[in-house]
């Protein structure tokens, strides 16, 4: 677990290293422009925003190559961790028969197909799909979760295939 936590901490440090120059430049420009506005008594919002945007844009252009190198190194180390360290560590790897002892969707899915006798026929004859008999076509059951209006004449004929 330690390599993963170390990698997470390194990710936070990379995030700070990339964002810190932009934040510090924006704060410095905001402070200077704020002092100038207080001295000249010109209180215009666009005067404060435009230099900040321009300065942050310049920081991104100047430091962009370095930011990309930092992110590339983090990504490369992450892939090495994911493909070299984690599979060799017994604490992270599941056994090959893990699926036999789990039922991931047991509480979420209903077992409506387990009791149906036609499913065995469908599984044995994959090319021959049985058609619904006419009594099942005529039966209309609204959904139990949402109210559903009865289909009109055209929809009924489309459903029944007339």
Coordinates of N, CA and C in Angstrom, one line a residue:
X1 N 0.8 -1.2 0.0 CA 0.0 0.0 0.0 C 0.9 1.3 0.0
X2 N 2.1 1.1 0.5 CA 2.9 2.3 0.6 C 3.3 2.9 -0.8
X3 N 3.6 2.1 -1.8 CA 3.9 2.8 -3.1 C 2.7 3.6 -3.7
X4 N 1.5 3.1 -3.4 CA 0.3 3.8 -3.9 C 0.1 5.1 -3.2
X5 N 0.3 5.1 -1.9 CA 0.2 6.4 -1.1 C 1.3 7.3 -1.5
X6 N 2.5 6.8 -1.7 CA 3.6 7.7 -2.1 C 3.3 8.3 -3.5
X7 N 2.8 7.5 -4.4 CA 2.4 8.0 -5.7 C 1.3 9.1 -5.6
X8 N 0.4 8.9 -4.7 CA -0.7 9.9 -4.5 C -0.1 11.2 -4.0
X9 N 0.8 11.1 -3.0 CA 1.4 12.3 -2.5 C 2.3 13.0 -3.5
X10 N 2.9 12.2 -4.4 CA 3.7 12.8 -5.5 C 2.8 13.5 -6.5
X11 N 1.6 13.0 -6.7 CA 0.6 13.6 -7.6 C 0.2 15.0 -7.0
X12 N 0.0 15.0 -5.7 CA -0.4 16.3 -5.1 C 0.7 17.3 -5.2
X13 N 1.9 16.8 -5.0 CA 3.1 17.8 -5.1 C 3.2 18.3 -6.6
X14 N 3.0 17.4 -7.5 CA 3.0 17.9 -8.9 C 1.9 18.9 -9.2
X15 N 0.7 18.6 -8.7 CA -0.4 19.6 -8.8 C 0.0 21.0 -8.2
X16 N 0.6 21.0 -7.1 CA 1.0 22.2 -6.5 C 2.1 22.9 -7.3
X17 N 3.1 22.1 -7.8 CA 4.2 22.6 -8.5 C 3.7 23.3 -9.8
X18 N 2.7 22.7 -10.4 CA 2.2 23.3 -11.7 C 1.3 24.5 -11.4
X19 N 0.5 24.5 -10.4 CA -0.5 25.6 -10.2 C 0.1 26.7 -9.4
X20 N 1.1 26.5 -8.6 CA 1.7 27.5 -7.8 C 2.2 28.7 -8.5
X21 N 3.0 28.6 -9.6 CA 3.5 29.8 -10.3 C 2.3 30.7 -10.8
X22 N 1.3 30.0 -11.4 CA 0.1 30.8 -11.9 C -0.6 31.5 -10.8
X23 N -0.8 30.9 -9.6 CA -1.5 31.5 -8.5 C -0.7 32.6 -7.9
X24 N 0.6 32.4 -7.8 CA 1.5 33.5 -7.2 C 1.5 34.7 -8.1
X25 N 1.6 34.5 -9.4 CA 1.7 35.6 -10.4 C 0.4 36.4 -10.4
X26 N -0.8 35.6 -10.3 CA -2.1 36.3 -10.3 C -2.3 37.1 -9.0
X27 N -1.8 36.5 -7.9 CA -1.9 37.2 -6.6 C -1.0 38.5 -6.6
X28 N 0.2 38.4 -7.1 CA 1.1 39.5 -7.2 C 0.6 40.6 -8.1
X29 N 0.1 40.3 -9.2 CA -0.5 41.3 -10.2 C -1.7 41.9 -9.5
X30 N -2.6 41.1 -8.8 CA -3.7 41.6 -8.2 C -3.4 42.6 -7.1
X31 N -2.3 42.3 -6.4 CA -1.9 43.2 -5.3 C -1.4 44.6 -5.9
X32 N -0.6 44.5 -6.9 CA 0.0 45.7 -7.5 C -1.2 46.5 -8.1
X33 N -2.1 45.9 -8.9 CA -3.2 46.6 -9.5 C -4.1 47.2 -8.4
X34 N -4.3 46.5 -7.3 CA -5.1 47.0 -6.2 C -4.5 48.2 -5.6
X35 N -3.2 48.2 -5.4 CA -2.6 49.4 -4.8 C -2.7 50.6 -5.8
X36 N -2.5 50.3 -7.1 CA -2.6 51.4 -8.1 C -4.1 51.9 -8.1
X37 N -5.0 51.1 -8.0 CA -6.4 51.5 -8.0 C -6.7 52.3 -6.8
X38 N -6.2 51.9 -5.6 CA -6.4 52.7 -4.4 C -5.8 54.1 -4.5
X39 N -4.6 54.2 -5.1 CA -3.9 55.4 -5.2 C -4.6 56.4 -6.1
X40 N -5.0 55.8 -7.3 CA -5.7 56.7 -8.3 C -7.2 56.8 -8.1
X41 N -7.8 56.0 -7.2 CA -9.2 56.0 -6.9 C -10.0 55.6 -8.2
X42 N -9.5 54.8 -9.0 CA -10.2 54.2 -10.2 C -10.6 52.8 -9.8
X43 N -11.9 52.6 -9.6 CA -12.4 51.3 -9.2 C -13.1 50.6 -10.3
X44 N -12.3 50.1 -11.3 CA -12.9 49.4 -12.4 C -12.4 47.9 -12.4
X45 N -13.4 47.0 -12.5 CA -13.1 45.6 -12.4 C -12.2 45.0 -13.5
X46 N -12.5 45.5 -14.7 CA -11.7 45.0 -15.9 C -10.2 45.4 -15.8
X47 N -9.9 46.5 -15.2 CA -8.5 46.9 -15.0 C -7.8 45.9 -14.2
X48 N -8.4 45.3 -13.2 CA -7.7 44.3 -12.4 C -7.7 42.9 -13.1
X49 N -8.7 42.6 -13.9 CA -8.8 41.2 -14.5 C -7.8 41.1 -15.7
X50 N -7.8 42.1 -16.5 CA -7.0 41.9 -17.8 C -5.5 41.7 -17.5
X51 N -4.8 42.4 -16.6 CA -3.4 42.1 -16.4 C -3.2 40.7 -15.8
X52 N -4.1 40.3 -14.9 CA -4.0 38.9 -14.3 C -4.1 37.8 -15.4
X53 N -5.1 38.0 -16.3 CA -5.2 37.0 -17.3 C -4.0 36.9 -18.2
X54 N -3.5 38.1 -18.6 CA -2.3 38.2 -19.5 C -1.1 37.6 -18.8
X55 N -0.9 37.9 -17.5 CA 0.3 37.4 -16.8 C 0.2 35.9 -16.6
X56 N -0.9 35.3 -16.3 CA -1.1 33.9 -16.1 C -0.9 33.2 -17.4
X57 N -1.4 33.8 -18.5 CA -1.2 33.2 -19.8 C 0.3 33.2 -20.2
X58 N 1.0 34.2 -19.9 CA 2.5 34.2 -20.1 C 3.2 33.2 -19.3
X59 N 2.8 33.0 -18.0 CA 3.4 32.0 -17.2 C 3.2 30.6 -17.8
X60 N 2.0 30.4 -18.2 CA 1.7 29.1 -18.8 C 2.5 28.8 -20.1
X61 N 2.7 29.9 -20.9 CA 3.5 29.7 -22.1 C 4.9 29.5 -21.8
X62 N 5.5 30.3 -20.9 CA 6.9 30.1 -20.5 C 7.2 28.8 -19.8
X63 N 6.3 28.4 -18.9 CA 6.6 27.2 -18.1 C 5.9 26.0 -18.7
X64 N 5.3 26.1 -19.8 CA 4.5 25.0 -20.4 C 5.3 23.7 -20.6
X65 N 6.5 23.9 -21.2 CA 7.3 22.7 -21.5 C 7.8 22.0 -20.2
X66 N 8.1 22.8 -19.2 CA 8.4 22.2 -17.9 C 7.3 21.5 -17.3
X67 N 6.1 22.1 -17.4 CA 4.9 21.5 -16.8 C 4.6 20.2 -17.5
X68 N 4.8 20.1 -18.8 CA 4.5 18.9 -19.6 C 5.6 17.8 -19.2
X69 N 6.8 18.2 -19.0 CA 7.8 17.3 -18.5 C 7.5 16.7 -17.2
X70 N 7.1 17.5 -16.2 CA 6.7 17.1 -14.9 C 5.5 16.1 -15.0
X71 N 4.5 16.4 -15.8 CA 3.4 15.5 -15.9 C 3.8 14.2 -16.6
X72 N 4.7 14.3 -17.6 CA 5.1 13.1 -18.3 C 5.9 12.2 -17.4
X73 N 6.7 12.7 -16.5 CA 7.4 11.9 -15.6 C 6.5 11.2 -14.6
X74 N 5.5 12.0 -14.1 CA 4.5 11.4 -13.2 C 3.7 10.3 -13.9
X75 N 3.3 10.5 -15.1 CA 2.6 9.4 -15.9 C 3.5 8.2 -16.1
X76 N 4.7 8.4 -16.4 CA 5.6 7.3 -16.7 C 5.8 6.5 -15.4
X77 N 6.0 7.2 -14.3 CA 6.2 6.5 -13.0 C 4.9 5.8 -12.6
X78 N 3.8 6.3 -12.9 CA 2.5 5.7 -12.6 C 2.3 4.4 -13.4
X79 N 2.7 4.4 -14.7 CA 2.6 3.2 -15.5 C 3.5 2.2 -15.0
X80 N 4.7 2.6 -14.7 CA 5.7 1.6 -14.1 C 5.2 1.0 -12.8
X81 N 4.6 1.8 -12.0 CA 4.0 1.3 -10.8 C 2.9 0.3 -11.0
X82 N 2.0 0.7 -12.0 CA 0.8 -0.1 -12.3 C 1.2 -1.4 -13.0
X83 N 2.2 -1.5 -13.8 CA 2.5 -2.7 -14.6 C 3.7 -3.5 -14.0
X84 N 4.5 -2.9 -13.2 CA 5.7 -3.6 -12.7 C 5.6 -3.9 -11.2
X85 N 5.2 -3.0 -10.4 CA 5.2 -3.1 -9.0 C 3.9 -3.8 -8.5
X86 N 2.8 -3.3 -8.9 CA 1.5 -3.9 -8.4 C 1.3 -5.3 -8.7
X87 N 1.5 -5.8 -10.0 CA 1.3 -7.2 -10.3 C 2.2 -8.2 -9.5
X88 N 3.4 -7.7 -9.1 CA 4.3 -8.6 -8.4 C 4.1 -8.6 -6.9
X89 N 3.3 -7.7 -6.4 CA 3.0 -7.7 -5.0 C 1.8 -8.5 -4.7
X90 N 1.9 -9.5 -3.8 CA 0.8 -10.4 -3.5 C -0.4 -9.7 -2.8
X91 N -0.1 -8.5 -2.2 CA -1.2 -7.8 -1.5 C -2.2 -7.2 -2.5
X92 N -1.8 -6.9 -3.7 CA -2.7 -6.3 -4.6 C -3.4 -7.2 -5.6
X93 N -2.9 -8.4 -5.8 CA -3.4 -9.3 -6.8 C -4.5 -10.2 -6.2
X94 N -5.6 -10.4 -7.0 CA -6.6 -11.3 -6.6 C -6.3 -12.7 -7.1
X95 N -6.8 -13.7 -6.4 CA -6.6 -15.1 -6.8 C -7.4 -15.3 -8.1
X96 N -6.9 -16.4 -8.8 CA -7.6 -16.7 -10.1 C -9.0 -17.2 -10.0
X97 N -9.4 -17.8 -8.8 CA -10.7 -18.2 -8.6 C -11.6 -17.3 -7.8
X98 N -11.2 -16.0 -7.8 CA -11.9 -15.0 -7.0 C -13.4 -14.9 -7.3
X99 N -13.7 -15.0 -8.6 CA -15.1 -14.8 -9.1 C -16.0 -15.9 -8.6
X100 N -15.5 -17.1 -8.2 CA -16.3 -18.2 -7.8 C -17.0 -17.8 -6.4
X101 N -16.4 -17.0 -5.6 CA -16.8 -16.8 -4.3 C -17.6 -15.4 -4.1
X102 N -17.8 -14.7 -5.2 CA -18.5 -13.4 -5.2 C -19.7 -13.4 -6.1
X103 N -20.6 -12.6 -5.7 CA -21.8 -12.3 -6.5 C -21.9 -10.8 -6.6
X104 N -21.3 -10.2 -7.5 CA -21.2 -8.7 -7.5 C -22.6 -8.0 -7.6
X105 N -23.5 -8.6 -8.3 CA -24.8 -7.9 -8.5 C -26.0 -8.6 -7.9
X106 N -25.7 -9.3 -6.8 CA -26.7 -10.2 -6.2 C -27.9 -9.4 -5.7
X107 N -27.7 -8.2 -5.1 CA -28.8 -7.4 -4.5 C -29.4 -6.5 -5.5
X108 N -28.7 -6.3 -6.7 CA -29.2 -5.3 -7.6 C -30.1 -5.8 -8.7
X109 N -29.8 -7.1 -9.1 CA -30.5 -7.6 -10.3 C -31.5 -8.6 -9.8
X110 N -32.6 -8.6 -10.5 CA -33.7 -9.6 -10.2 C -33.4 -10.9 -11.0
X111 N -33.7 -12.0 -10.4 CA -33.4 -13.3 -11.1 C -34.6 -13.8 -11.8
X112 N -35.1 -13.0 -12.8 CA -36.3 -13.4 -13.6 C -36.0 -14.5 -14.6
X113 N -34.7 -14.7 -15.0 CA -34.5 -15.7 -16.0 C -34.1 -17.0 -15.4
X114 N -33.9 -17.1 -14.1 CA -33.5 -18.3 -13.5 C -34.6 -19.4 -13.6
X115 N -35.8 -19.0 -13.5 CA -36.9 -19.9 -13.4 C -37.6 -20.2 -14.8
X116 N -37.1 -19.5 -15.8 CA -37.8 -19.6 -17.1 C -37.2 -20.9 -17.8
X117 N -38.1 -21.8 -18.2 CA -37.7 -23.0 -18.9 C -37.3 -22.8 -20.3
X118 N -37.7 -21.7 -20.9 CA -37.3 -21.4 -22.3 C -35.9 -21.0 -22.5
X119 N -35.3 -20.5 -21.4 CA -33.9 -20.0 -21.5 C -33.0 -21.2 -21.8
X120 N -33.2 -22.4 -21.3 CA -32.4 -23.5 -21.6 C -32.5 -23.8 -23.1
X121 N -33.7 -23.7 -23.7 CA -33.8 -23.9 -25.2 C -33.1 -22.9 -26.0
X122 N -33.1 -21.6 -25.5 CA -32.4 -20.6 -26.2 C -30.9 -20.8 -26.1
X123 N -30.4 -21.2 -25.0 CA -29.0 -21.4 -24.8 C -28.5 -22.6 -25.7
X124 N -29.3 -23.6 -25.8 CA -28.9 -24.8 -26.6 C -29.0 -24.6 -28.1
X125 N -30.0 -23.7 -28.5 CA -30.2 -23.4 -29.9 C -30.0 -21.9 -30.1
X126 N -28.8 -21.4 -30.2 CA -28.6 -20.0 -30.3 C -29.1 -19.3 -31.5
X127 N -29.2 -20.0 -32.6 CA -29.7 -19.4 -33.9 C -31.2 -19.4 -34.0
X128 N -31.9 -20.2 -33.2 CA -33.4 -20.3 -33.3 C -34.0 -19.6 -32.1
X129 N -34.5 -18.4 -32.2 CA -35.1 -17.7 -31.1 C -36.6 -18.0 -31.1
X130 N -37.1 -18.5 -30.1 CA -38.6 -18.8 -30.1 C -39.4 -17.5 -30.1
X131 N -40.5 -17.6 -30.7 CA -41.4 -16.4 -30.8 C -42.4 -16.5 -29.6
X132 N -42.9 -15.4 -29.2 CA -43.9 -15.3 -28.1 C -45.2 -15.8 -28.7
X133 N -45.9 -16.6 -27.9 CA -47.2 -17.1 -28.4 C -48.2 -15.9 -28.3
X134 N -49.3 -16.1 -28.9 CA -50.3 -15.0 -29.0 C -50.9 -14.6 -27.7
X135 N -51.0 -15.5 -26.7 CA -51.6 -15.1 -25.4 C -50.6 -14.2 -24.7
X136 N -49.3 -14.4 -24.9 CA -48.4 -13.5 -24.2 C -48.4 -12.2 -24.9
X137 N -48.6 -12.1 -26.2 CA -48.7 -10.8 -26.9 C -49.8 -10.0 -26.4
X138 N -50.9 -10.6 -26.1 CA -52.1 -9.9 -25.8 C -52.0 -9.4 -24.3
X139 N -51.2 -10.0 -23.5 CA -51.1 -9.6 -22.1 C -50.3 -8.3 -22.0
X140 N -50.9 -7.3 -21.3 CA -50.3 -6.0 -21.1 C -50.1 -5.8 -19.7
X141 N -48.8 -5.7 -19.2 CA -48.5 -5.4 -17.8 C -47.8 -4.1 -17.7
X142 N -48.3 -3.1 -17.1 CA -47.6 -1.8 -16.9 C -46.4 -2.0 -16.0
X143 N -45.4 -1.1 -16.2 CA -44.2 -1.2 -15.4 C -44.5 -1.0 -13.9
X144 N -43.8 -1.7 -13.1 CA -44.1 -1.6 -11.6 C -43.4 -0.3 -11.1
X145 N -42.4 0.3 -11.8 CA -41.7 1.4 -11.2 C -42.3 2.8 -11.7
X146 N -42.7 2.9 -12.9 CA -43.2 4.1 -13.4 C -44.6 3.9 -14.0
X147 N -45.5 4.9 -13.9 CA -46.8 4.8 -14.6 C -46.6 4.8 -16.1
X148 N -47.3 3.9 -16.8 CA -47.1 3.8 -18.2 C -48.5 3.8 -18.9
X149 N -48.8 4.7 -19.8 CA -50.1 4.8 -20.4 C -50.3 3.6 -21.4
X150 N -51.5 3.3 -21.6 CA -51.8 2.2 -22.5 C -51.5 2.6 -23.9
X151 N -50.9 1.7 -24.7 CA -50.6 2.1 -26.1 C -51.8 2.4 -26.9
X152 N -51.7 3.3 -27.9 CA -52.9 3.6 -28.7 C -53.0 2.5 -29.8
X153 N -53.9 2.8 -30.8 CA -54.3 1.8 -31.8 C -53.0 1.4 -32.7
X154 N -52.3 2.5 -33.1 CA -51.2 2.3 -34.0 C -50.1 1.5 -33.3
X155 N -49.8 1.9 -32.0 CA -48.8 1.2 -31.2 C -49.1 -0.2 -31.0
X156 N -50.4 -0.4 -30.7 CA -50.8 -1.8 -30.4 C -50.6 -2.7 -31.6
X157 N -51.0 -2.2 -32.8 CA -50.8 -3.0 -34.0 C -49.3 -3.2 -34.3
X158 N -48.5 -2.2 -34.0 CA -47.0 -2.4 -34.2 C -46.5 -3.4 -33.3
X159 N -46.9 -3.4 -32.0 CA -46.5 -4.4 -31.0 C -46.9 -5.8 -31.4
X160 N -48.1 -6.0 -31.9 CA -48.7 -7.3 -32.2 C -48.2 -7.7 -33.6
X161 N -47.7 -6.8 -34.4 CA -47.2 -7.2 -35.7 C -48.3 -7.4 -36.7
X162 N -49.3 -6.6 -36.6 CA -50.4 -6.7 -37.6 C -50.2 -5.7 -38.7

